[in-house]
mmCIF file of C-alpha atoms and ligand atoms in Angstrom:
data_model
loop_
_atom_site.group_PDB
_atom_site.id
_atom_site.type_symbol
_atom_site.label_atom_id
_atom_site.label_comp_id
_atom_site.label_asym_id
_atom_site.label_seq_id
_atom_site.Cartn_x
_atom_site.Cartn_y
_atom_site.Cartn_z
ATOM 1 C CA UNK N 1 -17.390 17.940 -21.248
ATOM 2 C CA UNK N 2 -20.745 17.627 -19.590
ATOM 3 C CA UNK N 3 -22.262 20.620 -18.328
ATOM 4 C CA UNK N 4 -22.298 21.796 -14.750
ATOM 5 C CA UNK N 5 -24.937 19.107 -12.586
ATOM 6 C CA UNK N 6 -27.180 21.541 -10.665
ATOM 7 C CA UNK N 7 -28.475 18.323 -8.950
ATOM 8 C CA UNK N 8 -24.755 16.764 -7.498
ATOM 9 C CA UNK N 9 -23.663 20.284 -7.206
ATOM 10 C CA UNK N 10 -27.363 20.743 -4.466
ATOM 11 C CA UNK N 11 -25.955 17.814 -2.802
ATOM 12 C CA UNK N 12 -22.764 18.736 -2.407
ATOM 13 C CA UNK N 13 -23.706 21.935 -0.878
ATOM 14 C CA UNK N 14 -26.713 20.378 1.033
ATOM 15 C CA UNK N 15 -23.553 18.328 2.560
ATOM 16 C CA UNK N 16 -21.124 21.281 2.892
ATOM 17 C CA UNK N 17 -23.282 24.155 4.180
ATOM 18 C CA UNK N 18 -24.175 22.675 7.923
ATOM 19 C CA UNK N 19 -20.175 21.434 7.935
ATOM 20 C CA UNK N 20 -18.355 23.013 10.969
ATOM 21 C CA UNK N 21 -15.127 21.433 10.250
ATOM 22 C CA UNK N 22 -14.035 20.422 6.921
ATOM 23 C CA UNK N 23 -10.995 18.500 5.529
ATOM 24 C CA UNK N 24 -9.903 18.734 1.958
ATOM 25 C CA UNK N 25 -7.638 16.015 0.124
ATOM 26 C CA UNK N 26 -6.197 17.286 -3.279
ATOM 27 C CA UNK N 27 -4.089 16.226 -6.014
ATOM 28 C CA UNK N 28 -2.770 17.181 -9.057
ATOM 29 C CA UNK N 29 -5.874 17.427 -10.898
ATOM 30 C CA UNK N 30 -6.366 20.571 -9.038
ATOM 31 C CA UNK N 31 -3.199 22.113 -10.917
ATOM 32 C CA UNK N 32 -3.961 20.651 -14.386
ATOM 33 C CA UNK N 33 -5.967 23.884 -15.101
ATOM 34 C CA UNK N 34 -2.615 25.872 -14.224
ATOM 35 C CA UNK N 35 -0.742 23.768 -16.772
ATOM 36 C CA UNK N 36 1.096 21.666 -14.772
ATOM 37 C CA UNK N 37 0.449 17.857 -16.079
ATOM 38 C CA UNK N 38 -0.884 15.055 -13.642
ATOM 39 C CA UNK N 39 1.186 12.117 -13.359
ATOM 40 C CA UNK N 40 -1.150 9.224 -15.036
ATOM 41 C CA UNK N 41 -2.729 11.349 -17.588
ATOM 42 C CA UNK N 42 -2.283 11.630 -21.442
ATOM 43 C CA UNK N 43 0.957 13.770 -21.478
ATOM 44 C CA UNK N 44 2.042 12.073 -17.741
ATOM 45 C CA UNK N 45 5.470 10.660 -18.829
ATOM 46 C CA UNK N 46 8.920 12.475 -18.405
ATOM 47 C CA UNK N 47 11.455 11.507 -21.228
ATOM 48 C CA UNK N 48 9.646 7.945 -21.153
ATOM 49 C CA UNK N 49 9.634 7.100 -17.765
ATOM 50 C CA UNK N 50 6.719 6.502 -15.281
ATOM 51 C CA UNK N 51 6.565 8.485 -12.012
ATOM 52 C CA UNK N 52 7.244 5.015 -10.340
ATOM 53 C CA UNK N 53 10.726 4.995 -12.008
ATOM 54 C CA UNK N 54 11.839 8.607 -11.132
ATOM 55 C CA UNK N 55 10.389 8.916 -8.440
ATOM 56 C CA UNK N 56 11.816 6.669 -5.975
ATOM 57 C CA UNK N 57 14.885 6.106 -3.662
ATOM 58 C CA UNK N 58 16.272 3.205 -5.946
ATOM 59 C CA UNK N 59 15.788 5.325 -8.848
ATOM 60 C CA UNK N 60 18.108 8.512 -7.018
ATOM 61 C CA UNK N 61 20.984 6.186 -5.717
ATOM 62 C CA UNK N 62 20.924 5.026 -9.724
ATOM 63 C CA UNK N 63 21.335 8.106 -11.341
ATOM 64 C CA UNK N 64 20.662 11.115 -8.676
ATOM 65 C CA UNK N 65 21.236 13.343 -12.322
ATOM 66 C CA UNK N 66 18.682 12.093 -14.276
ATOM 67 C CA UNK N 67 16.445 12.250 -11.019
ATOM 68 C CA UNK N 68 17.544 16.103 -10.633
ATOM 69 C CA UNK N 69 16.951 16.955 -14.012
ATOM 70 C CA UNK N 70 13.338 15.907 -13.692
ATOM 71 C CA UNK N 71 12.848 17.753 -10.459
ATOM 72 C CA UNK N 72 14.753 21.019 -11.845
ATOM 73 C CA UNK N 73 12.456 20.865 -14.751
ATOM 74 C CA UNK N 74 9.512 20.623 -12.333
ATOM 75 C CA UNK N 75 11.029 23.568 -10.235
ATOM 76 C CA UNK N 76 11.499 25.937 -13.471
ATOM 77 C CA UNK N 77 8.400 25.279 -14.673
ATOM 78 C CA UNK N 78 6.219 26.850 -11.085
ATOM 79 C CA UNK N 79 7.976 30.196 -12.580
ATOM 80 C CA UNK N 80 5.241 29.623 -15.503
ATOM 81 C CA UNK N 81 2.290 28.910 -13.422
ATOM 82 C CA UNK N 82 -0.686 30.495 -11.089
ATOM 83 C CA UNK N 83 -3.407 29.681 -8.767
ATOM 84 C CA UNK N 84 -6.591 28.802 -10.919
ATOM 85 C CA UNK N 85 -10.179 29.124 -9.380
ATOM 86 C CA UNK N 86 -10.457 25.549 -8.065
ATOM 87 C CA UNK N 87 -7.460 26.963 -5.802
ATOM 88 C CA UNK N 88 -9.439 30.189 -5.278
ATOM 89 C CA UNK N 89 -12.006 28.494 -4.144
ATOM 90 C CA UNK N 90 -10.946 26.560 -1.779
ATOM 91 C CA UNK N 91 -9.323 29.419 0.125
ATOM 92 C CA UNK N 92 -12.729 31.321 0.034
ATOM 93 C CA UNK N 93 -13.836 27.851 2.127
ATOM 94 C CA UNK N 94 -11.114 28.264 4.760
ATOM 95 C CA UNK N 95 -12.317 31.905 5.349
ATOM 96 C CA UNK N 96 -15.785 30.733 5.587
ATOM 97 C CA UNK N 97 -14.761 27.861 8.471
ATOM 98 C CA UNK N 98 -11.802 29.699 9.823
ATOM 99 C CA UNK N 99 -9.662 26.992 12.169
ATOM 100 C CA UNK N 100 -12.651 24.114 11.409
ATOM 101 C CA UNK N 101 -10.533 24.053 7.398
ATOM 102 C CA UNK N 102 -7.833 21.663 6.638
ATOM 103 C CA UNK N 103 -6.111 21.082 3.673
ATOM 104 C CA UNK N 104 -4.097 18.001 3.185
ATOM 105 C CA UNK N 105 -2.504 18.067 -0.370
ATOM 106 C CA UNK N 106 -0.520 15.783 -2.589
ATOM 107 C CA UNK N 107 0.903 18.143 -4.674
ATOM 108 C CA UNK N 108 4.105 19.315 -4.434
ATOM 109 C CA UNK N 109 3.907 22.651 -6.445
ATOM 110 C CA UNK N 110 2.925 25.181 -3.723
ATOM 111 C CA UNK N 111 0.212 26.663 -5.709
ATOM 112 C CA UNK N 112 -2.329 26.024 -2.342
ATOM 113 C CA UNK N 113 -0.071 28.658 -0.221
ATOM 114 C CA UNK N 114 0.381 31.137 -3.584
ATOM 115 C CA UNK N 115 -3.426 31.229 -3.355
ATOM 116 C CA UNK N 116 -3.489 32.120 0.309
ATOM 117 C CA UNK N 117 -4.797 28.690 1.435
ATOM 118 C CA UNK N 118 -3.096 29.050 4.997
ATOM 119 C CA UNK N 119 -3.610 25.632 6.570
ATOM 120 C CA UNK N 120 -1.772 23.945 4.502
ATOM 121 C CA UNK N 121 -0.702 20.031 5.184
ATOM 122 C CA UNK N 122 1.945 19.021 2.337
ATOM 123 C CA UNK N 123 2.177 15.274 2.658
ATOM 124 C CA UNK N 124 3.958 14.872 -0.073
ATOM 125 C CA UNK N 125 7.032 17.308 0.503
ATOM 126 C CA UNK N 126 7.659 20.416 -1.196
ATOM 127 C CA UNK N 127 9.334 21.462 -4.770
ATOM 128 C CA UNK N 128 10.847 24.183 -3.828
ATOM 129 C CA UNK N 129 12.905 22.223 -0.214
ATOM 130 C CA UNK N 130 15.724 20.319 -0.496
ATOM 131 C CA UNK N 131 17.263 17.841 1.490
ATOM 132 C CA UNK N 132 20.631 16.603 2.794
ATOM 133 C CA UNK N 133 20.898 13.070 2.168
ATOM 134 C CA UNK N 134 23.451 12.990 5.337
ATOM 135 C CA UNK N 135 22.760 15.509 7.830
ATOM 136 C CA UNK N 136 19.589 15.895 6.779
ATOM 137 C CA UNK N 137 19.410 19.408 6.942
ATOM 138 C CA UNK N 138 15.857 21.094 5.013
ATOM 139 C CA UNK N 139 16.400 24.278 2.942
ATOM 140 C CA UNK N 140 13.872 26.095 1.114
ATOM 141 C CA UNK N 141 15.907 27.147 -2.872
ATOM 142 C CA UNK N 142 12.665 28.433 -4.306
ATOM 143 C CA UNK N 143 12.686 27.643 -8.084
ATOM 144 C CA UNK N 144 16.680 28.836 -8.662
ATOM 145 C CA UNK N 145 17.828 26.564 -10.837
ATOM 146 C CA UNK N 146 20.315 23.848 -9.004
ATOM 147 C CA UNK N 147 23.373 21.873 -10.429
ATOM 148 C CA UNK N 148 22.614 18.180 -11.953
ATOM 149 C CA UNK N 149 24.197 16.985 -8.495
ATOM 150 C CA UNK N 150 23.637 19.629 -5.849
ATOM 151 C CA UNK N 151 25.549 19.585 -2.593
ATOM 152 C CA UNK N 152 25.018 20.532 0.983
ATOM 153 C CA UNK N 153 26.333 23.951 2.172
ATOM 154 C CA UNK N 154 26.934 22.579 5.506
ATOM 155 C CA UNK N 155 28.589 19.003 5.017
ATOM 156 C CA UNK N 156 28.963 18.519 1.568
ATOM 157 C CA UNK N 157 26.480 15.475 1.329
ATOM 158 C CA UNK N 158 24.301 15.373 -1.947
ATOM 159 C CA UNK N 159 21.368 17.351 -1.997
ATOM 160 C CA UNK N 160 17.853 15.659 -3.170
ATOM 161 C CA UNK N 161 14.373 17.002 -3.552
ATOM 162 C CA UNK N 162 12.476 17.394 0.202
ATOM 163 C CA UNK N 163 9.781 15.231 -1.707
ATOM 164 C CA UNK N 164 7.919 11.612 -0.638
ATOM 165 C CA UNK N 165 9.041 9.291 -3.030
ATOM 166 C CA UNK N 166 7.298 5.493 -3.385
ATOM 167 C CA UNK N 167 8.624 3.627 -0.801
ATOM 168 C CA UNK N 168 9.245 6.208 1.514
ATOM 169 C CA UNK N 169 7.339 6.879 4.958
ATOM 170 C CA UNK N 170 5.606 10.593 5.090
ATOM 171 C CA UNK N 171 6.538 13.313 7.509
ATOM 172 C CA UNK N 172 5.524 11.777 10.803
ATOM 173 C CA UNK N 173 3.896 15.257 12.177
ATOM 174 C CA UNK N 174 2.384 16.300 8.974
ATOM 175 C CA UNK N 175 0.771 13.195 8.122
ATOM 176 C CA UNK N 176 -0.369 12.688 11.957
ATOM 177 C CA UNK N 177 -2.076 16.073 11.714
ATOM 178 C CA UNK N 178 -3.927 14.907 8.027
ATOM 179 C CA UNK N 179 -5.308 11.725 9.630
ATOM 180 C CA UNK N 180 -6.253 14.113 12.668
ATOM 181 C CA UNK N 181 -8.361 16.448 10.850
ATOM 182 C CA UNK N 182 -9.879 13.661 8.711
ATOM 183 C CA UNK N 183 -11.025 11.997 11.619
ATOM 184 C CA UNK N 184 -12.885 15.073 13.055
ATOM 185 C CA UNK N 185 -14.534 16.334 10.191
ATOM 186 C CA UNK N 186 -18.078 16.736 9.307
ATOM 187 C CA UNK N 187 -17.305 17.138 5.184
ATOM 188 C CA UNK N 188 -14.602 15.643 3.398
ATOM 189 C CA UNK N 189 -13.846 17.089 0.015
ATOM 190 C CA UNK N 190 -11.081 15.257 -2.408
ATOM 191 C CA UNK N 191 -10.706 17.059 -5.567
ATOM 192 C CA UNK N 192 -8.216 16.147 -8.541
ATOM 193 C CA UNK N 193 -6.742 12.709 -7.082
ATOM 194 C CA UNK N 194 -6.805 9.496 -8.936
ATOM 195 C CA UNK N 195 -6.541 8.041 -5.019
ATOM 196 C CA UNK N 196 -4.345 5.048 -6.243
ATOM 197 C CA UNK N 197 -1.182 6.148 -4.135
ATOM 198 C CA UNK N 198 -1.588 5.107 -0.566
ATOM 199 C CA UNK N 199 -1.556 5.522 2.469
ATOM 200 C CA UNK N 200 -2.990 9.749 0.797
ATOM 201 C CA UNK N 201 -6.039 7.852 -0.178
ATOM 202 C CA UNK N 202 -6.966 5.695 2.801
ATOM 203 C CA UNK N 203 -7.930 8.920 4.528
ATOM 204 C CA UNK N 204 -11.146 8.681 2.074
ATOM 205 C CA UNK N 205 -11.696 5.286 4.061
ATOM 206 C CA UNK N 206 -11.042 6.633 7.331
ATOM 207 C CA UNK N 207 -13.247 9.925 6.785
ATOM 208 C CA UNK N 208 -16.283 7.197 6.045
ATOM 209 C CA UNK N 209 -15.107 5.337 9.077
ATOM 210 C CA UNK N 210 -15.881 8.502 11.371
ATOM 211 C CA UNK N 211 -19.320 9.304 9.857
ATOM 212 C CA UNK N 212 -17.664 12.063 7.737
ATOM 213 C CA UNK N 213 -19.690 13.158 3.811
ATOM 214 C CA UNK N 214 -17.497 12.809 1.324
ATOM 215 C CA UNK N 215 -17.846 14.816 -1.636
ATOM 216 C CA UNK N 216 -15.640 13.942 -4.475
ATOM 217 C CA UNK N 217 -14.647 16.545 -7.586
ATOM 218 C CA UNK N 218 -12.914 15.281 -10.439
ATOM 219 C CA UNK N 219 -13.209 15.107 -14.090
ATOM 220 C CA UNK N 220 -13.827 11.519 -14.285
ATOM 221 C CA UNK N 221 -14.667 8.940 -11.974
ATOM 222 C CA UNK N 222 -11.504 7.790 -10.163
ATOM 223 C CA UNK N 223 -10.824 4.968 -7.384
ATOM 224 C CA UNK N 224 -12.528 6.667 -4.790
ATOM 225 C CA UNK N 225 -15.354 7.247 -6.542
ATOM 226 C CA UNK N 226 -17.772 4.198 -5.330
ATOM 227 C CA UNK N 227 -16.912 5.211 -2.106
ATOM 228 C CA UNK N 228 -18.360 8.796 -2.258
ATOM 229 C CA UNK N 229 -21.713 10.678 -1.454
ATOM 230 C CA UNK N 230 -21.595 12.962 -4.176
ATOM 231 C CA UNK N 231 -19.188 13.115 -7.335
ATOM 232 C CA UNK N 232 -19.034 16.292 -9.014
ATOM 233 C CA UNK N 233 -18.186 15.423 -12.782
ATOM 234 C CA UNK N 234 -15.996 18.158 -14.286
ATOM 235 C CA UNK N 235 -13.111 20.291 -13.674
ATOM 236 C CA UNK N 236 -12.575 21.268 -10.288
ATOM 237 C CA UNK N 237 -11.658 25.208 -11.566
ATOM 238 C CA UNK N 238 -15.396 24.992 -12.717
ATOM 239 C CA UNK N 239 -16.890 22.685 -9.749
ATOM 240 C CA UNK N 240 -15.377 24.481 -6.889
ATOM 241 C CA UNK N 241 -16.377 28.264 -7.229
ATOM 242 C CA UNK N 242 -19.814 27.122 -8.188
ATOM 243 C CA UNK N 243 -20.236 24.768 -4.819
ATOM 244 C CA UNK N 244 -18.488 27.377 -2.865
ATOM 245 C CA UNK N 245 -21.126 30.150 -4.767
ATOM 246 C CA UNK N 246 -24.234 27.416 -3.339
ATOM 247 C CA UNK N 247 -23.200 28.078 0.232
ATOM 248 C CA UNK N 248 -24.161 31.614 0.190
HETATM 249 C C1 BJW S 1 -9.005 16.295 -12.768
HETATM 250 C C2 BJW S 1 -8.380 17.573 -14.066
HETATM 251 C C3 BJW S 1 -9.390 18.713 -13.468
HETATM 252 C C4 BJW S 1 -7.283 15.894 -13.993
HETATM 253 N N1 BJW S 1 -10.134 18.582 -12.825
HETATM 254 N N2 BJW S 1 -9.612 16.651 -11.433
HETATM 255 C C5 BJW S 1 -1.231 0.127 0.117
HETATM 256 C C6 BJW S 1 -2.000 -0.602 -0.904
HETATM 257 C C7 BJW S 1 -1.059 -0.241 -1.993
HETATM 258 C C8 BJW S 1 0.424 -0.317 -1.911
HETATM 259 C C9 BJW S 1 0.534 0.955 -1.392
HETATM 260 C C10 BJW S 1 0.352 0.710 0.021
HETATM 261 N N3 BJW S 1 0.599 1.178 0.746
HETATM 262 C C11 BJW S 1 1.911 1.865 0.377
HETATM 263 C C12 BJW S 1 1.519 1.383 -0.921
HETATM 264 C C13 BJW S 1 3.076 2.086 -1.877
HETATM 265 C C14 BJW S 1 3.146 2.860 -2.620
HETATM 266 C C15 BJW S 1 1.677 3.524 -3.621
HETATM 267 O O1 BJW S 1 0.249 3.971 -3.138
HETATM 268 N N4 BJW S 1 2.072 3.016 -4.482
HETATM 269 C C16 BJW S 1 0.266 2.724 -5.558
HETATM 270 C C17 BJW S 1 1.259 3.122 -7.068
HETATM 271 C C18 BJW S 1 0.048 1.446 -5.558
HETATM 272 N N5 BJW S 1 2.940 3.954 -1.470
HETATM 273 C C19 BJW S 1 4.207 4.630 -0.933
HETATM 274 O O2 BJW S 1 5.021 4.061 -1.129
HETATM 275 C C20 BJW S 1 3.956 5.565 0.094
HETATM 276 N N6 BJW S 1 5.025 5.707 0.918
HETATM 277 C C21 BJW S 1 4.244 4.491 2.066
HETATM 278 O O3 BJW S 1 3.258 3.916 2.199
HETATM 279 O O4 BJW S 1 5.506 4.191 3.098
HETATM 280 C C22 BJW S 1 5.484 2.998 3.873
HETATM 281 C C23 BJW S 1 6.368 2.138 3.071
HETATM 282 C C24 BJW S 1 7.698 1.825 3.567
HETATM 283 C C25 BJW S 1 8.463 0.865 2.609
HETATM 284 C C26 BJW S 1 7.243 0.257 1.703
HETATM 285 C C27 BJW S 1 6.469 0.518 1.409
HETATM 286 C C28 BJW S 1 5.633 1.312 1.996
HETATM 287 C C29 BJW S 1 4.832 6.736 -0.595
HETATM 288 C C30 BJW S 1 3.531 7.087 -1.670
HETATM 289 C C31 BJW S 1 4.609 8.869 -2.529
HETATM 290 C C32 BJW S 1 3.872 9.208 -3.713
HETATM 291 N N7 BJW S 1 4.993 10.375 -4.121
HETATM 292 C C33 BJW S 1 4.619 10.846 -5.424
HETATM 293 C C34 BJW S 1 5.285 11.725 -5.864
HETATM 294 C C35 BJW S 1 6.064 12.912 -5.283
HETATM 295 C C36 BJW S 1 7.293 13.911 -5.606
HETATM 296 C C37 BJW S 1 6.861 14.069 -7.091
HETATM 297 O O5 BJW S 1 5.787 15.017 -7.172
HETATM 298 O O6 BJW S 1 7.566 14.190 -7.878
HETATM 299 O O7 BJW S 1 3.364 11.506 -5.390
HETATM 300 S S1 BJW S 1 4.063 9.539 -6.710
HETATM 301 C C38 BJW S 1 2.614 10.934 -7.360
HETATM 302 O O8 BJW S 1 1.433 10.312 -6.742
HETATM 303 C C39 BJW S 1 2.407 12.054 -6.474
HETATM 304 C C40 BJW S 1 1.129 12.211 -6.252
HETATM 305 O O9 BJW S 1 0.946 13.499 -4.693
HETATM 306 C C41 BJW S 1 0.851 10.822 -6.080
HETATM 307 C C42 BJW S 1 -0.842 10.925 -6.332
HETATM 308 O O10 BJW S 1 -1.502 11.254 -7.527
HETATM 309 P P1 BJW S 1 -2.529 12.090 -8.347
HETATM 310 O O11 BJW S 1 -2.412 13.328 -7.258
HETATM 311 O O12 BJW S 1 -4.103 11.477 -7.520
HETATM 312 O O13 BJW S 1 -2.349 12.426 -9.838
HETATM 313 P P2 BJW S 1 -2.341 11.774 -10.881
HETATM 314 O O14 BJW S 1 -2.204 12.285 -11.858
HETATM 315 O O15 BJW S 1 -2.516 9.735 -10.597
HETATM 316 O O16 BJW S 1 -4.462 11.980 -10.785
HETATM 317 C C43 BJW S 1 -4.979 12.893 -11.406
HETATM 318 C C44 BJW S 1 -5.990 13.157 -11.119
HETATM 319 O O17 BJW S 1 -6.631 14.618 -11.246
HETATM 320 C C45 BJW S 1 -7.029 12.258 -12.232
HETATM 321 O O18 BJW S 1 -8.089 11.671 -11.322
HETATM 322 C C46 BJW S 1 -7.782 12.618 -12.799
HETATM 323 O O19 BJW S 1 -9.205 12.506 -13.732
HETATM 324 C C47 BJW S 1 -7.900 14.338 -12.667
HETATM 325 N N8 BJW S 1 -8.010 15.442 -13.255
HETATM 326 N N9 BJW S 1 -7.585 16.974 -14.558
HETATM 327 C C48 BJW S 1 -10.286 17.661 -11.973
HETATM 328 N N10 BJW S 1 -9.015 20.004 -14.192
HETATM 329 ZN ZN1 ZN S 2 24.229 17.831 4.870
#
C-alpha cells in the first residue's frame, strides 16, 4: 500500500479548510476496515451470487427466503462490528462545521450514526428497519434475528428489508435533501465508493456542475476518479483522520 501522499493531503486540506458547507458521500469502502465486506471487491459475493442478483425486487418475488437469509446474515453481522477511524473523522468534521455538514451514505450498516454523526441521509435505506409490502409500515427491528419469512404485526403482509434494491426509486425526501446539500456545498468529499451505482454516483457531477471542489478517498481509483480535484489513494481509516488533522 502506498504511504499517505502528503502532497495530495495538503492539496485536499487547502480545498476543505475554507469550506463552510461540506457534503460527503460514503460507500461500502468506509466500513471495510470495520470488517464489513464491500459489494464488488474480493469476497463481495454471497453464496456465489452477485449483489445484483439478490438485491432486486424480482429476486425477492422469486425467493423471499433466500433474500431474507442474505439480509439476516448481514443484520446479525452488525453485532460484531464497530465504527473505525474513518467514521470518527467524519464526526470530527461535522463538529467543526455544524449545520454546514451533510453526510450522504449509500451504506445500510448504521455505522455513521453509531460513530456519532448526526446529519446522516441514508439514501439506500437501513438494515435495521423492515417494511411491510402491503401496508408499507416501517419498523426498526434492530439486529434481532427474524424468521426466514417474517410477517407484519399489523396486517400480516410480508415484510421486506427497508433498503433500496436495483430498479427501485430512492426515498424521495431523503434523496431531495441529498441533492440540495450537494448543490449548495463548497466542497464534496467522496469516500469508499466504486461510483458505479446511480443515481448516487451522479451526485459527483451535480457537485462539479455547481462549482464545488471534489475530493475522493479510495483504496484504488474508482469510476469517479477522473472527475475529482484531488484523489487520496489509501484506506479511508488512515486518509480521513490525516486530512482532518491537517485542518487544525
Ligand atoms: C475502500 C476501502 C478502504 C475498499 N478505504 N476505500 C444510470 C446509468 C446506468 C444505470 C442506471 C442509471 N440509473 C439507474 C441505473 C440502474 C441502477 C444502477 O445504477 N446500476 C448500475 C450497477 C449500472 N440503479 C438503480 O437501480 C437505482 N434505482 C433507480 O435508479 O431507480 C430508477 C429506476 C427505476 C426503474 C428502472 C431503472 C431505474 C437503485 C440503486 C440501489 C442500489 N442498492 C444497493 C443495495 C442496497 C441494500 C443492500 O445493502 O443490500 O446499494 S446495490 C449496492 O451498491 C449497495 C451500495 O450502496 C451500492 C454502491 O456500492 P458501493 O458502496 O460503491 O460499494 P462497492 O463494493 O461497489 O465499492 C467499494 C469501494 O470501496 C471500492 O471503490 C473500493 O476500492 C473501496 N474501498 N476498501 C477506502 N479501506
Ligand atoms: Zn402491514
